[in-house]
CSV table of C-alpha atoms in Angstrom, one decimal:
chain,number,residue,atom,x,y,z
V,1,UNK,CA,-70.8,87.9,-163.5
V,2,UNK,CA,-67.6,88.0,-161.5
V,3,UNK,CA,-64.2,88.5,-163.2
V,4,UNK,CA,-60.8,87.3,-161.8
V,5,UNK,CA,-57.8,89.5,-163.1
V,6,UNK,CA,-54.2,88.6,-161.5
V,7,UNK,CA,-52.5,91.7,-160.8
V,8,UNK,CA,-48.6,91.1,-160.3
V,9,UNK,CA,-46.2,93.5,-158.3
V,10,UNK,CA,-43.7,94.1,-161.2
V,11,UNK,CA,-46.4,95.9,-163.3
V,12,UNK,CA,-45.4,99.3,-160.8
V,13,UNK,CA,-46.7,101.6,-162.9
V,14,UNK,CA,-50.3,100.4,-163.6
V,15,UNK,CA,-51.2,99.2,-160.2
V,16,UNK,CA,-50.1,102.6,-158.6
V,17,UNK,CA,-52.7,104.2,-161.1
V,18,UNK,CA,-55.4,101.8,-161.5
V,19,UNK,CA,-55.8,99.8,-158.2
V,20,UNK,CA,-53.6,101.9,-155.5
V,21,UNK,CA,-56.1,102.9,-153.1
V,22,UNK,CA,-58.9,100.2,-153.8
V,23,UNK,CA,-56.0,97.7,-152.9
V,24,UNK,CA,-55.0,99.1,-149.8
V,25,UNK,CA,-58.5,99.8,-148.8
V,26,UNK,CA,-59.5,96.0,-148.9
V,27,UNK,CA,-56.0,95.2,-147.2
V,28,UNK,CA,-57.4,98.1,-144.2
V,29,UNK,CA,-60.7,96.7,-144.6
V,30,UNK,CA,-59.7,93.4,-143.7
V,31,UNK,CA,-55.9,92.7,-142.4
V,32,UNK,CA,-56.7,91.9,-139.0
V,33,UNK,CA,-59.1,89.1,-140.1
V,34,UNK,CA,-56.2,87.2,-142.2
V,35,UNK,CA,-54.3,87.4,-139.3
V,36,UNK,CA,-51.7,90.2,-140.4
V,37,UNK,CA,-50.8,92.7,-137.6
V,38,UNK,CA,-49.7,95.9,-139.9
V,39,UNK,CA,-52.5,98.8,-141.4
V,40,UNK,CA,-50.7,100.2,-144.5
V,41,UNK,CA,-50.9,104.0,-143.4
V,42,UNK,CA,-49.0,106.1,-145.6
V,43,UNK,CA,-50.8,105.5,-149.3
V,44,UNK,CA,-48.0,107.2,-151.3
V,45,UNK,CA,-47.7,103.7,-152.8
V,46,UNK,CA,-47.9,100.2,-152.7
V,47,UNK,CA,-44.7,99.2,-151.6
V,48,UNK,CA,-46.0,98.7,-148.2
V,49,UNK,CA,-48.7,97.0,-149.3
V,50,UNK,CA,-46.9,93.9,-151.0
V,51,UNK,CA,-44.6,93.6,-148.5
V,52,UNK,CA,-46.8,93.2,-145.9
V,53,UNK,CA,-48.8,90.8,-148.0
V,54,UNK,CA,-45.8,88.8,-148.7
V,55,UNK,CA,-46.3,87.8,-151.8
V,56,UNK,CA,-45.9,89.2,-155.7
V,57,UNK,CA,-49.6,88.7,-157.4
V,58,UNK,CA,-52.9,89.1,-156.0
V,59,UNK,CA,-56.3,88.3,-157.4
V,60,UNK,CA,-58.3,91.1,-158.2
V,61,UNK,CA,-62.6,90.0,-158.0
V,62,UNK,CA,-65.2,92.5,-160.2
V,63,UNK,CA,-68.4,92.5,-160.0
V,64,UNK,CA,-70.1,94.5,-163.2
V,65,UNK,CA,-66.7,96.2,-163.6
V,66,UNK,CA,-66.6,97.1,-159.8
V,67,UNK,CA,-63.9,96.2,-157.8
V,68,UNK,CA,-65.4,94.2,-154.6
V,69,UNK,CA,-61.9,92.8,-153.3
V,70,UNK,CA,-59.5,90.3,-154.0
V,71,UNK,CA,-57.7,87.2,-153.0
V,72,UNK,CA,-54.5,85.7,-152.6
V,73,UNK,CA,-53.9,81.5,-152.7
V,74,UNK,CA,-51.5,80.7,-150.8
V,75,UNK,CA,-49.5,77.0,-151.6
V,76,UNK,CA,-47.6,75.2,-148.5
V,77,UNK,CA,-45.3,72.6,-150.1
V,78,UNK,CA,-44.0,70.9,-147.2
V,79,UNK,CA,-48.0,70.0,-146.0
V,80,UNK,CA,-48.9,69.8,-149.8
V,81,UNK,CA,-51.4,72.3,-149.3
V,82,UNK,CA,-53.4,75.1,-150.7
V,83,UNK,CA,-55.2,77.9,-149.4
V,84,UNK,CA,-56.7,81.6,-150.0
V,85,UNK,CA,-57.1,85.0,-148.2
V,86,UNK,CA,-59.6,87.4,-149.1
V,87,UNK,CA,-59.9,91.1,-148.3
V,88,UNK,CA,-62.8,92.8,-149.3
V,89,UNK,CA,-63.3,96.5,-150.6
V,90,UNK,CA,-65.0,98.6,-147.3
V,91,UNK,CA,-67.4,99.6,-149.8
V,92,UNK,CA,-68.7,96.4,-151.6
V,93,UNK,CA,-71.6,95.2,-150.3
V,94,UNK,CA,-71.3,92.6,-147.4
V,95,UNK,CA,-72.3,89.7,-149.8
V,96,UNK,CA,-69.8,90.2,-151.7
V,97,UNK,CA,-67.4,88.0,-149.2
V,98,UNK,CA,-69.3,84.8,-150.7
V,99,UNK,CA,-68.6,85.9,-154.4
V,100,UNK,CA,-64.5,86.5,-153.2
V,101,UNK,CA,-64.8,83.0,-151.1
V,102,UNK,CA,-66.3,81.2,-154.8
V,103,UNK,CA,-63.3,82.7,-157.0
V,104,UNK,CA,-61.0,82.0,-154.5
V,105,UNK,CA,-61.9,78.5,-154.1
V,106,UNK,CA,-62.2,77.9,-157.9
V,107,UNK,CA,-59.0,79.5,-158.4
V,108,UNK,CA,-57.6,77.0,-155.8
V,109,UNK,CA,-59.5,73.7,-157.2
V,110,UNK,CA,-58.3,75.2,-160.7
V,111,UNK,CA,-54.6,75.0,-159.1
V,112,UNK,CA,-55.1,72.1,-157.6
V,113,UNK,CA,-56.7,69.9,-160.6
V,114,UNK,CA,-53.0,70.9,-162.6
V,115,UNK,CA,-50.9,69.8,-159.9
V,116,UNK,CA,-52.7,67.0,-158.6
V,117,UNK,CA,-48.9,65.2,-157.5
V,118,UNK,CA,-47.9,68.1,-155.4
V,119,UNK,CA,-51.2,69.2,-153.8
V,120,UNK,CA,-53.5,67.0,-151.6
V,121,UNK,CA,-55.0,69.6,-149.2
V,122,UNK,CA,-57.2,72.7,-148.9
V,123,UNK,CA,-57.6,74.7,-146.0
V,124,UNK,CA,-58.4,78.0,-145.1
V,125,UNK,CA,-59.4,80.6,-141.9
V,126,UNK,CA,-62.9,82.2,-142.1
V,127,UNK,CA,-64.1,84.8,-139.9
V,128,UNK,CA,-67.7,84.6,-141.1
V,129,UNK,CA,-69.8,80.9,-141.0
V,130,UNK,CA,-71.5,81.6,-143.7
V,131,UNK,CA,-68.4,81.3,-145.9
V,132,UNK,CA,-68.4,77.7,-145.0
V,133,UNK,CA,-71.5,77.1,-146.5
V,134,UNK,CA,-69.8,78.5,-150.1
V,135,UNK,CA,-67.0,76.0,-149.8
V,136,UNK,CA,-69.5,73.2,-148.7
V,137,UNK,CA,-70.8,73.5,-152.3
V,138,UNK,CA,-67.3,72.5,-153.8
V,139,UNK,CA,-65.6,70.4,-150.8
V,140,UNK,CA,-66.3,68.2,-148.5
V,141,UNK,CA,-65.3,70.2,-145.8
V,142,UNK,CA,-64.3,69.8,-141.8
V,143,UNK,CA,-64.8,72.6,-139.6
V,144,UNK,CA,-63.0,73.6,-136.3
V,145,UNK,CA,-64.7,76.7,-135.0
V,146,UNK,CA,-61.8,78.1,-132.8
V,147,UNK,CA,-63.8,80.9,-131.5
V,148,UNK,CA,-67.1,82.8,-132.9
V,149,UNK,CA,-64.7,84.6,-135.7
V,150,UNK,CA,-62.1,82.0,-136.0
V,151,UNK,CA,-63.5,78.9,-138.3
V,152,UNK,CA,-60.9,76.4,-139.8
V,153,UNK,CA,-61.7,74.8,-142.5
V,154,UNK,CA,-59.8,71.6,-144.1
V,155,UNK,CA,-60.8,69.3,-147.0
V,156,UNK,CA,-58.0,66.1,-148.1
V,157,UNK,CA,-58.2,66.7,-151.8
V,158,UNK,CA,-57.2,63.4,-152.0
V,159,UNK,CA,-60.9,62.0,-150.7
V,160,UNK,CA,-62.7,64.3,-153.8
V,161,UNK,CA,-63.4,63.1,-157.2
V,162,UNK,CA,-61.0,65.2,-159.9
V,163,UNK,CA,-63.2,64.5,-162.6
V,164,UNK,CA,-66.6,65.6,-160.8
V,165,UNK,CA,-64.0,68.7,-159.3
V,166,UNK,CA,-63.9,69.5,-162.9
V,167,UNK,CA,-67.5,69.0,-164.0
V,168,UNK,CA,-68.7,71.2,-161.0
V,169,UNK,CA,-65.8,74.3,-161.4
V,170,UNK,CA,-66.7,74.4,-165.3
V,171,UNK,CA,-70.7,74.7,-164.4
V,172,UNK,CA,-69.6,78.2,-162.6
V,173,UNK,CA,-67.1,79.1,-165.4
V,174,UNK,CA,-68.2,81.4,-168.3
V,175,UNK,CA,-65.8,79.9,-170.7
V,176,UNK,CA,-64.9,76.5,-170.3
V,177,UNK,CA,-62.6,75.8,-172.8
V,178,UNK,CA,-59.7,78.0,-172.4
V,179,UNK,CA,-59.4,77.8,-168.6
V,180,UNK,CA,-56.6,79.2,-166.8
V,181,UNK,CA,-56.7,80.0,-163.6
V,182,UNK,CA,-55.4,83.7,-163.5
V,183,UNK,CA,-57.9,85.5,-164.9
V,184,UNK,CA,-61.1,83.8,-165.6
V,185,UNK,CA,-65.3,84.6,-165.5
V,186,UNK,CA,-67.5,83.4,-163.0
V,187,UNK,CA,-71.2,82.9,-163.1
V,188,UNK,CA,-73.2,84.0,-160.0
């Protein structure tokens, strides 16, 4: 079982205690695969960290009440897009990319499926192939493979099905009737 939590920047006090240095570890683990230039050095706290993520919540994945990484989406409203960055925890085992890739995906289609008039895209830069595969499962999916660890990959929401969109996200989800896409169960 995988758990989404949404952990937002105002709540200061329990993110320096509970997820300071797992945070910044996936950041490290990561950055330069999502494309960010900066290593958070100096872990006195996390104000580094959301600034150089550039934005106020991130997603937080568990796995058995371990912390394997988390996610960010990421909404363009001029291209009416949507997309996700994962950083994974330098301890979690390497598969655990996959089970980030799923919740951030389902958090996206989740996004997407309530705001259907101002979202008709999905995109999102892999470093691993595999990854595509995930994403495959959900999404029709086009691939641009840049170089060997820069993969592209676009779907026009617009092509997919909502209601089979639905029917497919709720087959992963543990509870399917109050669904909100902020903190939510998945089912490996």
């Amino acid at each position: 079982m995988l758990e989404v939590i949404t952990i937002n920047k105002n709540e200061k006090e329990v993110n320096e205690i509970q997820w300071k240095d797992l945070l910044i570890d996936a950041y490290n683990n990561t950055y330069k695969n999502n494309d960010f230039n900066i290593e958070i050095t100096g872990k006195t706290n996390l104000d580094d960290f959301w600034t150089n993520l550039d934005s106020d919540v991130v997603h937080v994945v568990l796995r058995q009440n371990k912390f394997i990484g988390f996610f960010i989406r990421q909404i363009n409203e001029i291209n009416k897009e949507i997309s996700f960055k994962i950083f994974v925890y330098s301890r979690a085992c390497p598969m655990s990319l996959r089970s980030l890739t799923k919740c951030a995906l389902i958090s996206c289609l989740l996004v997407y499926l309530e705001n259907q008039n101002t979202i008709d895209k999905f995109e999102f830069v892999t470093w691993h192939p595999s990854l595509i595969s995930v994403v495959k499962n959900f999404l029709t999916l086009k691939t641009h493979f840049i170089t060997s660890n820069y993969i592209i990959g676009y779907s026009s929401l617009k092509e997919e099905n909502p209601a089979t969109l639905d029917l497919l996200i709720k087959k992963y989800l543990e509870d399917t009737t109050n669904i909100n896409y902020d903190k939510f169960r998945v089912i490996n």
